[in-house]
Amino acid sequence: MLLWNPDMNWIRNPFPPAVLALILAGCSVAPVYERPQADVPAAFKEAKGDAAAAGNADWKPAEPADGIARGPWWHVFGDATLDGLEERAMAANQDLQAAAARLAQSRALQQDARAGLFPRVDAGVGPTRQRPSPASQGRPDDGPSQASTLWRAQLSVSYEADLFGRVASSVNAAEADAERSEALFESVRLALQGDVAQAYFLVRELDAVQALYRRTVALREQALKLAQRRFEEGDIAELDVARARAELATARSESLGTARARASAEHALAILLGAAPADFTLAEMPLVRSAPPVPALLPSALLERRPDIAAAERAMAAANARIGMARAAFFPRLDITAGLGTEASQFDNLARWSSRTFLFGPLVGTMLTLPIFDGGRRDAALDLARARYEEDVAAYRQTVLTAFREVEDNLANLRILAQQAAAQDEAVAASLRASQLSQTQYREGSVSYLEVIDADRNVLQQQRAAMQMDGERARSTVALIRALGGGWQAPEPVASASPRR
């Protein structure tokens, strides 16, 4: 510890002008980040049908960006029950809570990295009890030595001058990581919203199928009573009665299978809502055909709206900043430290002016360090940083391709399902007519009861296929909205767990 002396001019200007200029004009060696190019088509191949051309008041074109709130896009279905389930999931889903906690962690790391831009100031006070060895004082090994107590009150300051951008690169990397976590949080939230909507429509589809089987069972019971009466009257053989009874049992069995599938779907929906299956019950509501039109945006806008693409892009930015950190390790590092305080043999004397002390520079080592040889460790770290950046570039481009495929898949699904639904409606109508004719002919005795059973089975099969198609269209609509990055509603205030950058 050096004593203060007003005549020591080097203290007033401890560095020559050249060194001061170097400190003040520190430069970064980090590579300039530019988002890599990705192959973007001019238009979606499947965006040529009604799903692309139709408009809807709930879908308002806006400037796309991954940073805007998506709003309650599920309102396009006009289902109050779905609205309530979505809000409940946003408040209680545990996966979303975990994603919010990961976002908070990344923001804490960002704050920790930004602290490196500022000096660190510490204060302390306390005694030191020491007995030096006689040899350390130039005396014989068996010479006398007295123990002493030294009280010290000190204010210390430490700061790394960011000469070549190491600290700035670490801050940039932490900021990109935080933005990536934010995008991942949005991705989890959008996925949860889509999962809730799809699970809900699955339950409603099964409700419609269950209602169909109830009607079928009632018709089968009537048919069995009719067959039993006609058998007793001697109009038909017992074989027809046995067939009617078998068809009734089959319908009841299939109804129970649908109930089992419905229970499993309801349990899965409960977990998405953050509730135990025992605490959640969804009233039966058969699915009503609904296919709200979803406008297809330009492919280039998809890059800005999809949160998973934004997360992949921020991962590249963080990897680029870490290349700068690895490069800075090849250049000198300047650590500025200073201490100011008082020292005295008694605590009462710490406040005396004569007890003041200061230290400028490290207590051990040097202020300016220059790496010379490390066996290739810095080269390996730089190669690692570059390789990770290339990996993130490839992952980004793959994410973009996957996003385009998901949009194309769901556009194709909706286009073809609309055509398939029209054809299925014709099949249902034709099967119903065939069933009516077969029953009339059976009563007239021109056909066997086996043909009536076949016709009834075909009606049930076609009606069930139509209901499954309605559910698939609703789920494909949700999947398309999710693939497009969410809804186009005007931005809304975002929850505190995910403030926008």
Short mmCIF file of C-alpha atoms in Angstrom, two decimals, residues 249-437:
data_model
loop_
_atom_site.label_atom_id
_atom_site.label_comp_id
_atom_site.label_asym_id
_atom_site.label_seq_id
_atom_site.Cartn_x
_atom_site.Cartn_y
_atom_site.Cartn_z
CA ALA A 249 -74.78 -54.56 -29.43
CA THR A 250 -72.21 -53.35 -31.97
CA ALA A 251 -73.59 -49.81 -31.86
CA ARG A 252 -73.51 -49.84 -28.05
CA SER A 253 -69.91 -51.11 -28.06
CA GLU A 254 -68.77 -48.43 -30.51
CA SER A 255 -70.55 -45.79 -28.43
CA LEU A 256 -68.63 -46.90 -25.35
CA GLY A 257 -65.37 -46.77 -27.34
CA THR A 258 -66.15 -43.19 -28.32
CA ALA A 259 -66.87 -42.35 -24.67
CA ARG A 260 -63.50 -43.79 -23.71
CA ALA A 261 -61.71 -41.68 -26.35
CA ARG A 262 -63.66 -38.63 -25.21
CA ALA A 263 -62.59 -39.13 -21.60
CA SER A 264 -58.93 -39.35 -22.61
CA ALA A 265 -59.23 -36.19 -24.74
CA GLU A 266 -60.88 -34.33 -21.86
CA HIS A 267 -58.09 -35.40 -19.50
CA ALA A 268 -55.45 -34.16 -21.95
CA LEU A 269 -57.26 -30.81 -22.19
CA ALA A 270 -57.33 -30.56 -18.39
CA ILE A 271 -53.54 -30.91 -18.23
CA LEU A 272 -53.14 -28.12 -20.79
CA LEU A 273 -55.28 -25.94 -18.51
CA GLY A 274 -53.05 -26.69 -15.54
CA ALA A 275 -55.77 -28.68 -13.76
CA ALA A 276 -56.02 -32.24 -12.52
CA PRO A 277 -58.38 -34.36 -14.68
CA ALA A 278 -60.54 -35.00 -11.62
CA ASP A 279 -61.12 -31.25 -11.23
CA PHE A 280 -62.14 -30.54 -14.80
CA THR A 281 -65.30 -31.42 -16.69
CA LEU A 282 -66.31 -30.07 -20.08
CA ALA A 283 -70.00 -30.15 -20.83
CA GLU A 284 -70.99 -32.10 -23.93
CA MET A 285 -71.27 -29.85 -26.98
CA PRO A 286 -71.36 -31.54 -30.40
CA LEU A 287 -69.15 -29.87 -32.97
CA VAL A 288 -70.81 -27.51 -35.42
CA ARG A 289 -69.18 -27.13 -38.82
CA SER A 290 -67.08 -23.98 -38.85
CA ALA A 291 -64.24 -22.98 -41.16
CA PRO A 292 -63.30 -19.32 -40.68
CA PRO A 293 -61.21 -18.08 -43.62
CA VAL A 294 -57.56 -17.43 -42.89
CA PRO A 295 -55.71 -15.07 -45.28
CA ALA A 296 -52.34 -16.28 -46.49
CA LEU A 297 -49.67 -13.64 -45.91
CA LEU A 298 -46.59 -13.11 -48.02
CA PRO A 299 -43.85 -15.68 -47.37
CA SER A 300 -41.34 -12.95 -46.48
CA ALA A 301 -43.60 -11.78 -43.64
CA LEU A 302 -43.47 -15.27 -42.15
CA LEU A 303 -39.80 -14.74 -41.28
CA GLU A 304 -40.78 -11.79 -39.10
CA ARG A 305 -43.87 -13.26 -37.44
CA ARG A 306 -42.85 -16.76 -36.41
CA PRO A 307 -41.39 -16.72 -32.87
CA ASP A 308 -39.38 -19.88 -33.50
CA ILE A 309 -37.70 -18.21 -36.49
CA ALA A 310 -37.01 -15.14 -34.35
CA ALA A 311 -35.46 -17.39 -31.69
CA ALA A 312 -33.22 -19.09 -34.26
CA GLU A 313 -32.12 -15.70 -35.61
CA ARG A 314 -31.28 -14.39 -32.14
CA ALA A 315 -29.24 -17.53 -31.49
CA MET A 316 -27.15 -16.61 -34.52
CA ALA A 317 -26.67 -13.07 -33.22
CA ALA A 318 -25.49 -14.40 -29.85
CA ALA A 319 -23.08 -16.81 -31.54
CA ASN A 320 -21.70 -13.96 -33.65
CA ALA A 321 -21.08 -11.87 -30.53
CA ARG A 322 -19.24 -14.77 -28.92
CA ILE A 323 -16.89 -14.83 -31.90
CA GLY A 324 -15.99 -11.27 -30.89
CA MET A 325 -15.32 -12.43 -27.34
CA ALA A 326 -13.03 -15.18 -28.62
CA ARG A 327 -11.16 -12.73 -30.87
CA ALA A 328 -10.68 -10.24 -28.04
CA ALA A 329 -8.77 -12.88 -26.09
CA PHE A 330 -5.85 -12.41 -28.53
CA PHE A 331 -5.42 -8.74 -27.58
CA PRO A 332 -4.20 -6.96 -24.43
CA ARG A 333 -6.49 -6.62 -21.45
CA LEU A 334 -6.46 -3.58 -19.19
CA ASP A 335 -7.80 -3.96 -15.64
CA ILE A 336 -7.88 -0.73 -13.69
CA THR A 337 -8.00 -1.06 -9.90
CA ALA A 338 -7.74 1.52 -7.14
CA GLY A 339 -8.20 1.68 -3.41
CA LEU A 340 -8.62 4.58 -1.03
CA GLY A 341 -8.94 4.39 2.73
CA THR A 342 -7.19 4.56 6.09
CA GLU A 343 -4.99 2.21 8.11
CA ALA A 344 -4.22 2.36 11.83
CA SER A 345 -3.08 0.12 14.65
CA GLN A 346 -6.17 1.05 16.65
CA PHE A 347 -9.74 1.37 15.52
CA ASP A 348 -10.14 4.83 17.03
CA ASN A 349 -7.37 6.19 14.79
CA LEU A 350 -8.98 5.20 11.49
CA ALA A 351 -10.66 8.58 11.13
CA ARG A 352 -7.39 10.52 11.40
CA TRP A 353 -6.15 12.32 8.28
CA SER A 354 -2.63 11.02 8.82
CA SER A 355 -3.90 7.40 8.51
CA ARG A 356 -5.04 7.81 4.90
CA THR A 357 -3.69 5.47 2.21
CA PHE A 358 -4.37 4.72 -1.45
CA LEU A 359 -3.45 2.16 -4.05
CA PHE A 360 -3.61 2.59 -7.81
CA GLY A 361 -3.03 -0.57 -9.79
CA PRO A 362 -3.32 -4.26 -8.89
CA LEU A 363 -1.97 -5.48 -5.60
CA VAL A 364 -0.65 -8.57 -7.37
CA GLY A 365 0.26 -8.83 -11.07
CA THR A 366 0.08 -6.11 -13.70
CA MET A 367 -2.51 -3.70 -14.97
CA LEU A 368 -2.04 -4.38 -18.68
CA THR A 369 -1.66 -8.02 -19.71
CA LEU A 370 -0.84 -9.38 -23.15
CA PRO A 371 -1.26 -13.10 -23.91
CA ILE A 372 1.76 -14.64 -25.63
CA PHE A 373 1.52 -18.43 -25.55
CA ASP A 374 -1.22 -20.72 -24.33
CA GLY A 375 -0.69 -23.86 -26.37
CA GLY A 376 -3.48 -23.03 -28.87
CA ARG A 377 -6.27 -22.59 -26.35
CA ARG A 378 -7.41 -19.24 -27.77
CA ASP A 379 -7.32 -20.58 -31.33
CA ALA A 380 -9.47 -23.52 -30.24
CA ALA A 381 -11.94 -21.18 -28.53
CA LEU A 382 -12.20 -19.06 -31.70
CA ASP A 383 -12.71 -22.13 -33.89
CA LEU A 384 -15.39 -23.36 -31.48
CA ALA A 385 -17.21 -20.01 -31.59
CA ARG A 386 -17.14 -19.96 -35.40
CA ALA A 387 -18.36 -23.56 -35.65
CA ARG A 388 -21.26 -22.84 -33.28
CA TYR A 389 -22.20 -19.84 -35.39
CA GLU A 390 -22.27 -22.00 -38.53
CA GLU A 391 -24.41 -24.52 -36.68
CA ASP A 392 -26.87 -21.80 -35.71
CA VAL A 393 -26.97 -20.55 -39.31
CA ALA A 394 -27.90 -24.02 -40.54
CA ALA A 395 -30.50 -24.38 -37.77
CA TYR A 396 -32.01 -21.01 -38.73
CA ARG A 397 -32.35 -21.95 -42.39
CA GLN A 398 -33.85 -25.31 -41.46
CA THR A 399 -36.36 -23.57 -39.19
CA VAL A 400 -37.38 -21.31 -42.07
CA LEU A 401 -37.87 -24.31 -44.38
CA THR A 402 -39.91 -26.11 -41.74
CA ALA A 403 -42.11 -23.03 -41.30
CA PHE A 404 -42.82 -22.86 -45.04
CA ARG A 405 -43.67 -26.57 -45.10
CA GLU A 406 -46.10 -26.21 -42.19
CA VAL A 407 -47.92 -23.34 -43.91
CA GLU A 408 -48.09 -25.21 -47.22
CA ASP A 409 -49.31 -28.39 -45.48
CA ASN A 410 -52.16 -26.65 -43.71
CA LEU A 411 -53.15 -24.56 -46.73
CA ALA A 412 -53.35 -27.79 -48.71
CA ASN A 413 -55.29 -29.49 -45.93
CA LEU A 414 -57.92 -26.75 -45.82
CA ARG A 415 -58.24 -26.55 -49.59
CA ILE A 416 -58.62 -30.30 -50.05
CA LEU A 417 -60.76 -30.78 -46.94
CA ALA A 418 -63.24 -28.21 -48.23
CA GLN A 419 -63.60 -30.21 -51.44
CA GLN A 420 -63.67 -33.48 -49.54
CA ALA A 421 -66.39 -32.21 -47.20
CA ALA A 422 -68.61 -31.35 -50.16
CA ALA A 423 -68.13 -34.82 -51.60
CA GLN A 424 -68.75 -36.37 -48.17
CA ASP A 425 -72.03 -34.49 -47.82
CA GLU A 426 -73.14 -36.06 -51.07
CA ALA A 427 -72.12 -39.48 -49.79
CA VAL A 428 -74.15 -38.95 -46.59
CA ALA A 429 -77.21 -37.89 -48.54
CA ALA A 430 -76.91 -40.84 -50.91
CA SER A 431 -76.44 -43.34 -48.07
CA LEU A 432 -79.50 -41.98 -46.26
CA ARG A 433 -81.56 -42.37 -49.42
CA ALA A 434 -80.25 -45.91 -49.90
CA SER A 435 -81.15 -46.75 -46.30
CA GLN A 436 -84.69 -45.48 -46.77
CA LEU A 437 -85.14 -47.49 -49.95
#
